[in-house]
Coordinates of C-alpha atoms in Angstrom, one line a residue:
M463 CA -6.6 -7.5 -33.8
Q464 CA -8.5 -8.2 -37.1
N465 CA -6.1 -8.0 -40.2
L466 CA -6.6 -7.4 -43.7
E467 CA -7.4 -10.7 -45.6
K468 CA -4.1 -12.8 -46.5
N469 CA -4.5 -12.0 -50.2
S470 CA -4.9 -8.2 -49.5
V471 CA -2.7 -6.1 -51.9
I472 CA -0.5 -3.5 -50.6
L473 CA 1.0 -1.1 -53.2
V474 CA 4.0 1.2 -52.3
I475 CA 4.9 4.0 -54.6
G476 CA 8.4 5.0 -53.6
Y477 CA 10.3 8.4 -54.1
V478 CA 13.6 6.2 -54.6
W479 CA 14.6 2.7 -54.6
P480 CA 15.2 1.6 -51.0
E481 CA 18.7 2.0 -50.0
P482 CA 18.9 0.7 -46.3
K483 CA 22.6 0.9 -46.1
S484 CA 22.6 4.5 -47.4
S485 CA 20.1 6.2 -45.4
A486 CA 17.5 6.0 -42.6
A487 CA 14.9 6.7 -44.9
G488 CA 15.7 3.4 -46.9
S489 CA 15.9 1.4 -43.5
H490 CA 12.6 3.0 -42.5
M491 CA 10.8 1.9 -45.9
L492 CA 12.3 -1.6 -45.6
S493 CA 11.0 -2.1 -41.9
L494 CA 7.5 -1.4 -43.4
L495 CA 7.8 -3.5 -46.3
R496 CA 8.7 -6.6 -44.1
L497 CA 5.9 -5.7 -41.6
F498 CA 3.4 -5.9 -44.4
K499 CA 5.1 -9.0 -45.7
K500 CA 4.7 -10.7 -42.2
Q501 CA 0.9 -10.4 -42.6
N502 CA 1.0 -12.5 -45.6
W503 CA 0.0 -9.4 -48.0
T504 CA 1.2 -9.2 -51.3
V505 CA 3.6 -6.3 -51.5
V506 CA 4.3 -4.4 -54.8
F507 CA 6.9 -1.5 -54.8
S508 CA 6.9 1.0 -57.6
T509 CA 8.7 4.1 -58.3
P510 CA 9.4 6.6 -61.0
A511 CA 13.1 6.8 -59.8
Q512 CA 16.1 5.5 -61.5
K513 CA 17.8 2.3 -60.1
T514 CA 20.9 2.9 -58.1
E515 CA 24.0 0.8 -57.1
H516 CA 23.0 0.6 -53.6
M517 CA 19.4 -0.5 -53.9
I518 CA 18.2 -3.4 -52.3
N519 CA 17.2 -6.2 -54.3
L520 CA 13.4 -6.6 -53.3
A521 CA 13.2 -9.9 -55.0
D522 CA 15.1 -11.4 -52.1
E523 CA 12.3 -10.1 -49.8
D524 CA 9.6 -11.8 -52.0
I525 CA 8.3 -8.2 -53.1
E526 CA 7.7 -7.4 -56.6
S527 CA 9.1 -4.3 -58.1
V528 CA 7.5 -2.2 -60.9
E529 CA 9.0 0.8 -62.8
I530 CA 6.3 3.9 -63.2
L531 CA 6.2 7.0 -65.0
L532 CA 5.5 10.3 -64.0
N533 CA 2.8 12.2 -65.8
D534 CA 1.7 9.2 -67.7
S535 CA -1.7 7.5 -67.9
S536 CA 0.0 4.2 -68.0
F537 CA 0.0 4.3 -64.3
D538 CA -3.7 4.5 -64.3
K539 CA -4.2 1.1 -66.3
F540 CA -1.6 -0.4 -63.8
V541 CA -2.9 0.5 -60.6
S542 CA -6.8 -0.2 -61.9
E543 CA -5.4 -3.7 -62.8
L544 CA -3.6 -4.2 -59.7
N545 CA -6.4 -2.9 -57.6
P546 CA -4.7 -2.7 -54.3
D547 CA -6.4 -2.6 -50.9
L548 CA -4.0 0.0 -49.3
V549 CA -1.6 2.4 -51.2
L550 CA 1.4 4.0 -49.3
F551 CA 3.1 7.1 -50.6
D552 CA 6.8 7.4 -49.7
R553 CA 6.8 11.4 -49.0
F554 CA 4.2 14.0 -49.9
M555 CA 5.7 14.4 -53.6
M556 CA 4.4 10.9 -54.5
E557 CA 0.9 11.6 -53.1
E558 CA 1.1 14.8 -55.1
Q559 CA 1.8 12.8 -58.4
F560 CA 0.0 9.9 -57.8
G561 CA -2.9 10.3 -55.1
W562 CA -5.5 11.6 -57.6
R563 CA -4.6 8.8 -59.9
V564 CA -5.1 6.4 -57.1
E565 CA -8.4 7.9 -56.1
Q566 CA -9.8 7.8 -59.4
A567 CA -9.0 4.2 -60.3
C568 CA -9.2 2.7 -56.8
P569 CA -11.3 5.0 -54.5
N570 CA -11.9 2.2 -51.9
A571 CA -8.2 1.8 -51.5
M572 CA -6.9 3.2 -48.2
R573 CA -4.1 5.7 -48.8
I574 CA -1.3 6.1 -46.4
L575 CA 1.4 8.8 -46.4
D576 CA 4.8 8.1 -45.1
T577 CA 6.3 11.3 -44.6
E578 CA 9.7 10.2 -43.4
D579 CA 10.3 13.6 -41.8
L580 CA 8.6 17.0 -42.4
Q581 CA 10.2 18.5 -45.6
C582 CA 8.7 21.8 -44.6
L583 CA 10.3 21.7 -41.2
R584 CA 13.8 20.8 -42.6
G585 CA 13.4 23.4 -45.3
A586 CA 12.5 26.2 -42.9
R587 CA 15.5 25.4 -40.5
Q588 CA 17.8 25.2 -43.6
H589 CA 16.5 28.7 -44.8
A590 CA 16.9 30.0 -41.3
H591 CA 20.6 28.7 -41.0
K592 CA 21.5 30.3 -44.4
N593 CA 20.4 33.5 -43.1
N594 CA 22.3 32.9 -39.8
R595 CA 19.5 33.1 -37.6
T596 CA 17.0 30.9 -35.4
M597 CA 14.0 29.6 -37.3
A598 CA 10.8 31.8 -36.8
K599 CA 7.2 30.4 -36.9
E600 CA 6.7 32.4 -40.1
D601 CA 9.6 30.3 -41.7
L602 CA 7.2 27.2 -41.3
F603 CA 4.3 28.7 -43.2
S604 CA 6.1 28.2 -46.6
D605 CA 4.7 27.1 -50.0
L606 CA 6.4 23.9 -49.3
A607 CA 4.5 23.5 -46.0
K608 CA 1.3 24.2 -47.9
R609 CA 2.0 21.5 -50.3
E610 CA 3.1 19.1 -47.6
I611 CA 0.2 19.8 -45.2
A612 CA -2.4 19.4 -48.1
A613 CA -1.0 16.0 -48.8
I614 CA -1.2 15.0 -45.2
L615 CA -4.8 16.2 -45.3
R616 CA -5.7 14.6 -48.5
S617 CA -4.5 11.2 -47.1
D618 CA -6.5 8.8 -44.9
L619 CA -3.3 8.5 -42.6
S620 CA 0.2 9.9 -42.4
L621 CA 3.0 8.2 -40.9
I622 CA 5.1 10.6 -38.7
I623 CA 8.4 9.6 -37.4
S624 CA 8.9 12.2 -34.7
D625 CA 6.8 13.0 -31.6
F626 CA 8.1 16.6 -32.0
E627 CA 6.8 16.6 -35.4
M628 CA 3.4 15.1 -34.2
E629 CA 2.9 18.1 -31.9
L630 CA 4.0 20.6 -34.5
L631 CA 1.2 19.2 -36.8
S632 CA -1.4 19.0 -34.2
E633 CA -0.8 22.4 -32.5
T634 CA 0.7 24.6 -35.1
F635 CA -0.8 23.2 -38.4
K636 CA -3.9 22.3 -36.6
V637 CA -4.1 18.7 -38.3
D638 CA -6.5 16.4 -36.7
R639 CA -4.8 13.6 -34.6
E640 CA -7.3 11.1 -36.3
L641 CA -5.0 11.7 -39.5
I642 CA -1.7 11.2 -38.1
H643 CA 0.3 8.3 -36.5
H644 CA 3.6 8.3 -34.6
L645 CA 5.8 5.6 -36.1
P646 CA 9.6 6.1 -35.3
F647 CA 12.1 3.4 -36.5
M648 CA 11.1 -0.2 -35.9
L649 CA 13.9 -2.3 -34.7
D650 CA 13.9 -6.1 -34.4
T651 CA 14.6 -6.3 -30.8
R652 CA 14.8 -10.2 -31.3
Q653 CA 18.0 -10.2 -33.0
D654 CA 21.2 -10.3 -31.2
T655 CA 22.7 -6.9 -30.6
P656 CA 25.8 -6.4 -32.5
S657 CA 29.0 -7.0 -30.4
S658 CA 29.8 -3.9 -28.2
K659 CA 33.4 -3.4 -27.7
S660 CA 34.5 -1.8 -24.2
F661 CA 35.7 1.6 -23.6
S662 CA 39.3 0.6 -23.7
E663 CA 38.9 -1.6 -26.9
R664 CA 37.7 1.5 -28.9
K665 CA 39.4 4.6 -30.2
N666 CA 38.6 7.6 -32.7
F667 CA 35.7 9.7 -33.6
V668 CA 33.1 8.7 -36.3
T669 CA 30.4 10.3 -38.2
I670 CA 28.1 8.8 -41.0
G671 CA 25.5 9.9 -43.2
N672 CA 24.4 9.8 -47.0
F673 CA 26.3 13.0 -48.4
R674 CA 23.1 13.8 -50.8
H675 CA 21.3 14.7 -47.7
A676 CA 21.9 18.5 -47.0
P677 CA 22.1 18.5 -43.2
N678 CA 24.7 15.8 -43.3
W679 CA 26.9 17.5 -45.7
D680 CA 26.5 20.8 -43.8
S681 CA 27.5 18.8 -40.6
V682 CA 30.7 17.7 -42.3
L683 CA 31.5 21.6 -43.0
F684 CA 30.7 22.2 -39.4
L685 CA 33.0 19.6 -38.2
Q686 CA 35.9 21.3 -39.8
E687 CA 35.4 24.1 -37.3
I688 CA 35.1 21.6 -34.3
W689 CA 37.7 19.2 -35.1
P690 CA 40.8 21.3 -34.6
L691 CA 39.4 22.1 -31.3
I692 CA 39.2 18.4 -30.3
R693 CA 42.3 17.3 -32.0
K694 CA 44.4 20.0 -30.0
E695 CA 43.4 18.1 -26.6
I696 CA 43.6 14.6 -28.2
P697 CA 46.3 14.8 -30.8
E698 CA 46.3 11.0 -31.5
A699 CA 42.7 10.8 -32.2
E700 CA 41.0 10.6 -35.9
L701 CA 37.8 11.5 -37.2
H702 CA 36.5 8.9 -39.6
I703 CA 33.8 10.3 -41.9
F704 CA 31.5 7.7 -43.6
G705 CA 28.7 8.3 -46.0
S706 CA 27.2 7.0 -49.4
Y707 CA 27.5 9.0 -52.6
P708 CA 30.7 11.3 -51.4
P709 CA 31.1 14.4 -54.0
K710 CA 34.6 15.6 -54.8
K711 CA 34.4 18.5 -52.7
A712 CA 33.9 16.2 -49.7
T713 CA 36.7 13.7 -50.8
A714 CA 39.0 16.9 -51.2
L715 CA 38.6 17.6 -47.4
N716 CA 40.5 14.4 -46.5
N717 CA 43.7 15.2 -44.4
T718 CA 45.9 12.7 -42.9
K719 CA 48.1 15.1 -41.2
T720 CA 45.0 16.4 -39.0
G721 CA 43.2 13.0 -38.7
F722 CA 40.0 14.5 -40.8
L723 CA 39.5 11.3 -42.7
V724 CA 36.8 11.0 -45.5
K725 CA 36.1 7.3 -45.9
G726 CA 33.1 7.4 -48.0
W727 CA 30.8 4.4 -48.4
A728 CA 30.6 2.1 -45.3
E729 CA 29.4 -1.5 -46.2
D730 CA 28.5 -2.1 -42.7
A731 CA 27.4 0.9 -40.7
F732 CA 27.1 -1.1 -37.4
E733 CA 30.8 -2.1 -37.7
V734 CA 32.4 1.3 -38.3
L735 CA 30.3 2.9 -35.4
A736 CA 30.9 -0.1 -33.0
N737 CA 34.8 0.6 -33.6
A738 CA 34.6 4.2 -32.7
R739 CA 34.5 5.4 -29.1
V740 CA 32.3 8.3 -30.0
C741 CA 29.9 9.3 -32.6
L742 CA 29.8 13.1 -33.8
A743 CA 26.5 14.5 -35.2
P744 CA 26.6 18.1 -35.1
L745 CA 23.5 18.9 -37.1
R746 CA 22.6 22.5 -37.6
F747 CA 19.2 21.7 -39.4
G748 CA 17.1 18.9 -40.3
A749 CA 13.9 17.1 -39.1
G750 CA 12.9 13.8 -38.2
I751 CA 14.8 11.6 -36.2
K752 CA 18.3 10.3 -37.2
G753 CA 19.3 6.8 -38.2
K754 CA 23.0 7.3 -37.4
L755 CA 22.0 8.1 -33.8
I756 CA 19.8 5.1 -33.6
D757 CA 22.6 2.7 -35.1
S758 CA 25.1 4.2 -32.5
M759 CA 22.7 3.5 -29.7
V760 CA 22.4 -0.1 -30.9
V761 CA 26.2 -0.9 -30.9
G762 CA 26.7 1.1 -27.8
T763 CA 28.6 4.1 -29.2
P764 CA 27.6 7.2 -27.1
S765 CA 27.3 10.2 -29.3
V766 CA 27.5 14.0 -29.2
T767 CA 24.9 15.7 -31.0
T768 CA 23.0 19.2 -31.2
A769 CA 19.4 20.0 -30.1
I770 CA 18.0 19.3 -33.4
G771 CA 19.9 16.1 -33.8
A772 CA 18.4 14.8 -30.4
E773 CA 14.9 16.1 -31.1
G774 CA 12.1 13.9 -30.8
M775 CA 14.1 10.7 -30.2
T776 CA 14.3 9.9 -26.2
G777 CA 11.1 11.0 -24.4
H778 CA 11.6 11.3 -21.0
F779 CA 15.1 9.7 -21.1
S780 CA 18.1 11.7 -21.1
W781 CA 20.4 11.7 -24.0
P782 CA 23.0 8.8 -24.2
G783 CA 25.8 11.1 -24.7
I784 CA 25.9 14.8 -24.5
V785 CA 23.8 17.5 -26.3
A786 CA 25.7 20.7 -27.2
N787 CA 25.2 23.4 -29.7
T788 CA 28.2 25.8 -30.4
P789 CA 31.6 24.6 -31.7
Q790 CA 33.4 25.1 -28.4
E791 CA 30.7 23.2 -26.3
I792 CA 30.5 20.3 -28.7
A793 CA 34.3 19.9 -28.8
Q794 CA 34.6 20.2 -24.8
A795 CA 31.5 17.5 -24.9
A796 CA 33.3 15.3 -27.3
I797 CA 36.5 15.5 -25.2
R798 CA 35.0 14.8 -22.0
L799 CA 32.8 11.6 -23.3
Y800 CA 36.1 10.5 -25.1
Q801 CA 38.1 10.4 -21.8
N802 CA 35.5 9.7 -19.1
E803 CA 34.9 5.9 -19.0
E804 CA 32.1 6.1 -16.2
Q805 CA 30.0 8.5 -18.1
W806 CA 30.6 6.6 -21.4
V807 CA 29.3 3.6 -19.7
D808 CA 26.4 5.3 -18.2
S809 CA 25.6 6.7 -21.7
Q810 CA 25.5 3.0 -23.0
T811 CA 23.1 1.9 -20.4
T812 CA 20.8 4.8 -21.3
A813 CA 20.8 4.0 -24.8
K814 CA 19.7 0.3 -24.1
D815 CA 16.6 1.6 -22.1
I816 CA 15.7 4.2 -24.9
L817 CA 15.8 1.3 -27.3
A818 CA 13.7 -0.9 -25.5
S819 CA 11.1 1.5 -24.5
R820 CA 10.8 3.6 -27.8
Y821 CA 12.0 1.3 -30.7
N822 CA 10.3 -2.1 -30.3
G823 CA 9.6 -3.0 -33.7
D824 CA 6.9 -5.6 -32.5
I825 CA 5.1 -3.1 -30.4
L826 CA 5.2 -0.3 -33.0
G827 CA 4.1 -2.7 -35.9
E828 CA 1.2 -4.0 -34.1
S829 CA 0.1 -0.5 -33.0
L830 CA 0.2 0.5 -36.9
L831 CA -1.8 -2.3 -38.0
N832 CA -4.2 -1.8 -35.4
R833 CA -4.7 1.7 -36.5
I834 CA -5.1 0.6 -40.2
T835 CA -7.4 -1.9 -39.2
K836 CA -9.6 0.5 -37.4
I837 CA -9.6 3.2 -40.1
Q838 CA -10.5 0.5 -42.8
E839 CA -13.5 -0.6 -41.0
N840 CA -14.9 2.8 -41.1
L841 CA -13.1 4.3 -44.1
D842 CA -16.3 6.2 -45.3
Q843 CA -17.1 7.7 -41.9
H844 CA -13.5 8.6 -41.5
R845 CA -13.1 10.5 -44.6
K846 CA -16.6 12.2 -44.1
N847 CA -15.1 13.5 -40.8
N848 CA -12.1 15.0 -42.7
F849 CA -13.8 17.8 -44.7
T850 CA -10.8 19.7 -45.3
G851 CA -9.4 16.9 -47.0
A852 CA -12.4 16.3 -49.2
M853 CA -12.4 19.9 -50.0
L854 CA -8.7 19.7 -51.1
R855 CA -9.7 16.7 -53.4
H856 CA -12.5 18.8 -55.0
H857 CA -12.0 19.3 -58.8
T858 CA -11.2 23.2 -58.0
M859 CA -8.4 22.3 -56.0
K860 CA -6.5 19.9 -58.2
S861 CA -3.8 21.9 -59.8
T862 CA -1.3 19.0 -59.6
Q863 CA -3.9 16.7 -61.6
F864 CA -4.4 19.3 -64.3
M865 CA -0.7 20.1 -64.6
S866 CA 0.1 16.6 -64.9
R867 CA -2.6 16.1 -67.7
W868 CA -1.3 19.2 -69.4
I869 CA 2.3 17.8 -69.3
E870 CA 1.2 14.1 -70.6
T871 CA -0.6 15.8 -73.5
K872 CA 2.3 18.3 -74.4
T873 CA 4.6 15.3 -74.4
Q874 CA 2.3 13.4 -76.9
L875 CA 1.9 16.2 -79.0
K876 CA 5.7 16.3 -79.3
Q877 CA 5.9 12.8 -79.9
L878 CA 3.5 13.0 -82.8
S879 CA 5.3 16.1 -84.1
D880 CA 8.5 14.2 -84.1
K881 CA 7.4 11.3 -86.1
H882 CA 6.0 13.6 -88.9

């Protein structure tokens, strides 16, 4: 494989500062940054977001971090001077904001969109859930989808975390497969697996997830319906609920009498998952693949989740636990898995096979680098083949650019007015 030159510069434009201990998106971003660093590339991470208490110190990874501004031409000077060989946009909103600026300042830089998960799919499912019905195809064709698919088409390559979403883009939205690349979580299989306690050494149930992520908060509310059914059959059991940024409405649900315990931030997600016998993830909407369920597989904790939770994660393998959807089905599945050691051990074995087959970071990383190299070697032709993308970059389609220019001008005029 022919890599980029060792002195190549990679600019990442983040939606937020990476928080690998708070979210799967943060872990996924960190794995990409580390992959680029392993190629001896210079990696610069930039974002307009405010710094947070759980953000990783990128200096420890030998990655420069730069704060940038929205709707401000100072970015044009910054990116022009940096002159990156490749720019990675973290979610489509960053491509909307900065893609046209990158194209103008550095037209030869390859532009990659990391979707994390399809926002339009999650939004369509959330809308259907709020209306107490199953998602229809028409729900997908929203304004959000038009923006997200446009960003994918404007990019040279988009990273798609779920094979379900690969099919959705290809079959429903008719996106050319030359523009998308399947990239699930890249795990370091060379590291020792966190110690896995036996069935008898574990007790209680666990769920974990960033409370700011709507599907996670909804699943906690759903667990309020499910937990009494479990507790009735296993009265000594507790449900430990972990997650970063718990709001007061979440901590108010803590109830020691019923064993519904809201713990909040977990310093080590692997540790809290490894101590539990079963992970519960009753997700009623969402997209992508779920970091909590991957982490559960890593530490050998079987899980009970919904069809949406399991989507796009296992390929031809069975689920390492049980998939169920109604409160009664989920409760019965959780009770059965909690009490049946044979089924529990079988689920652990299945998890190991899934991780080895589908989440090997070395294999996935090499595949991505090969794809990048192939496109870079024929970047002009690759872009010519994507006429729809070229059309979307035509000046008649650049509403986001002109809106940004208008906001910047309005801000400058206000500043001048305030001075006088």
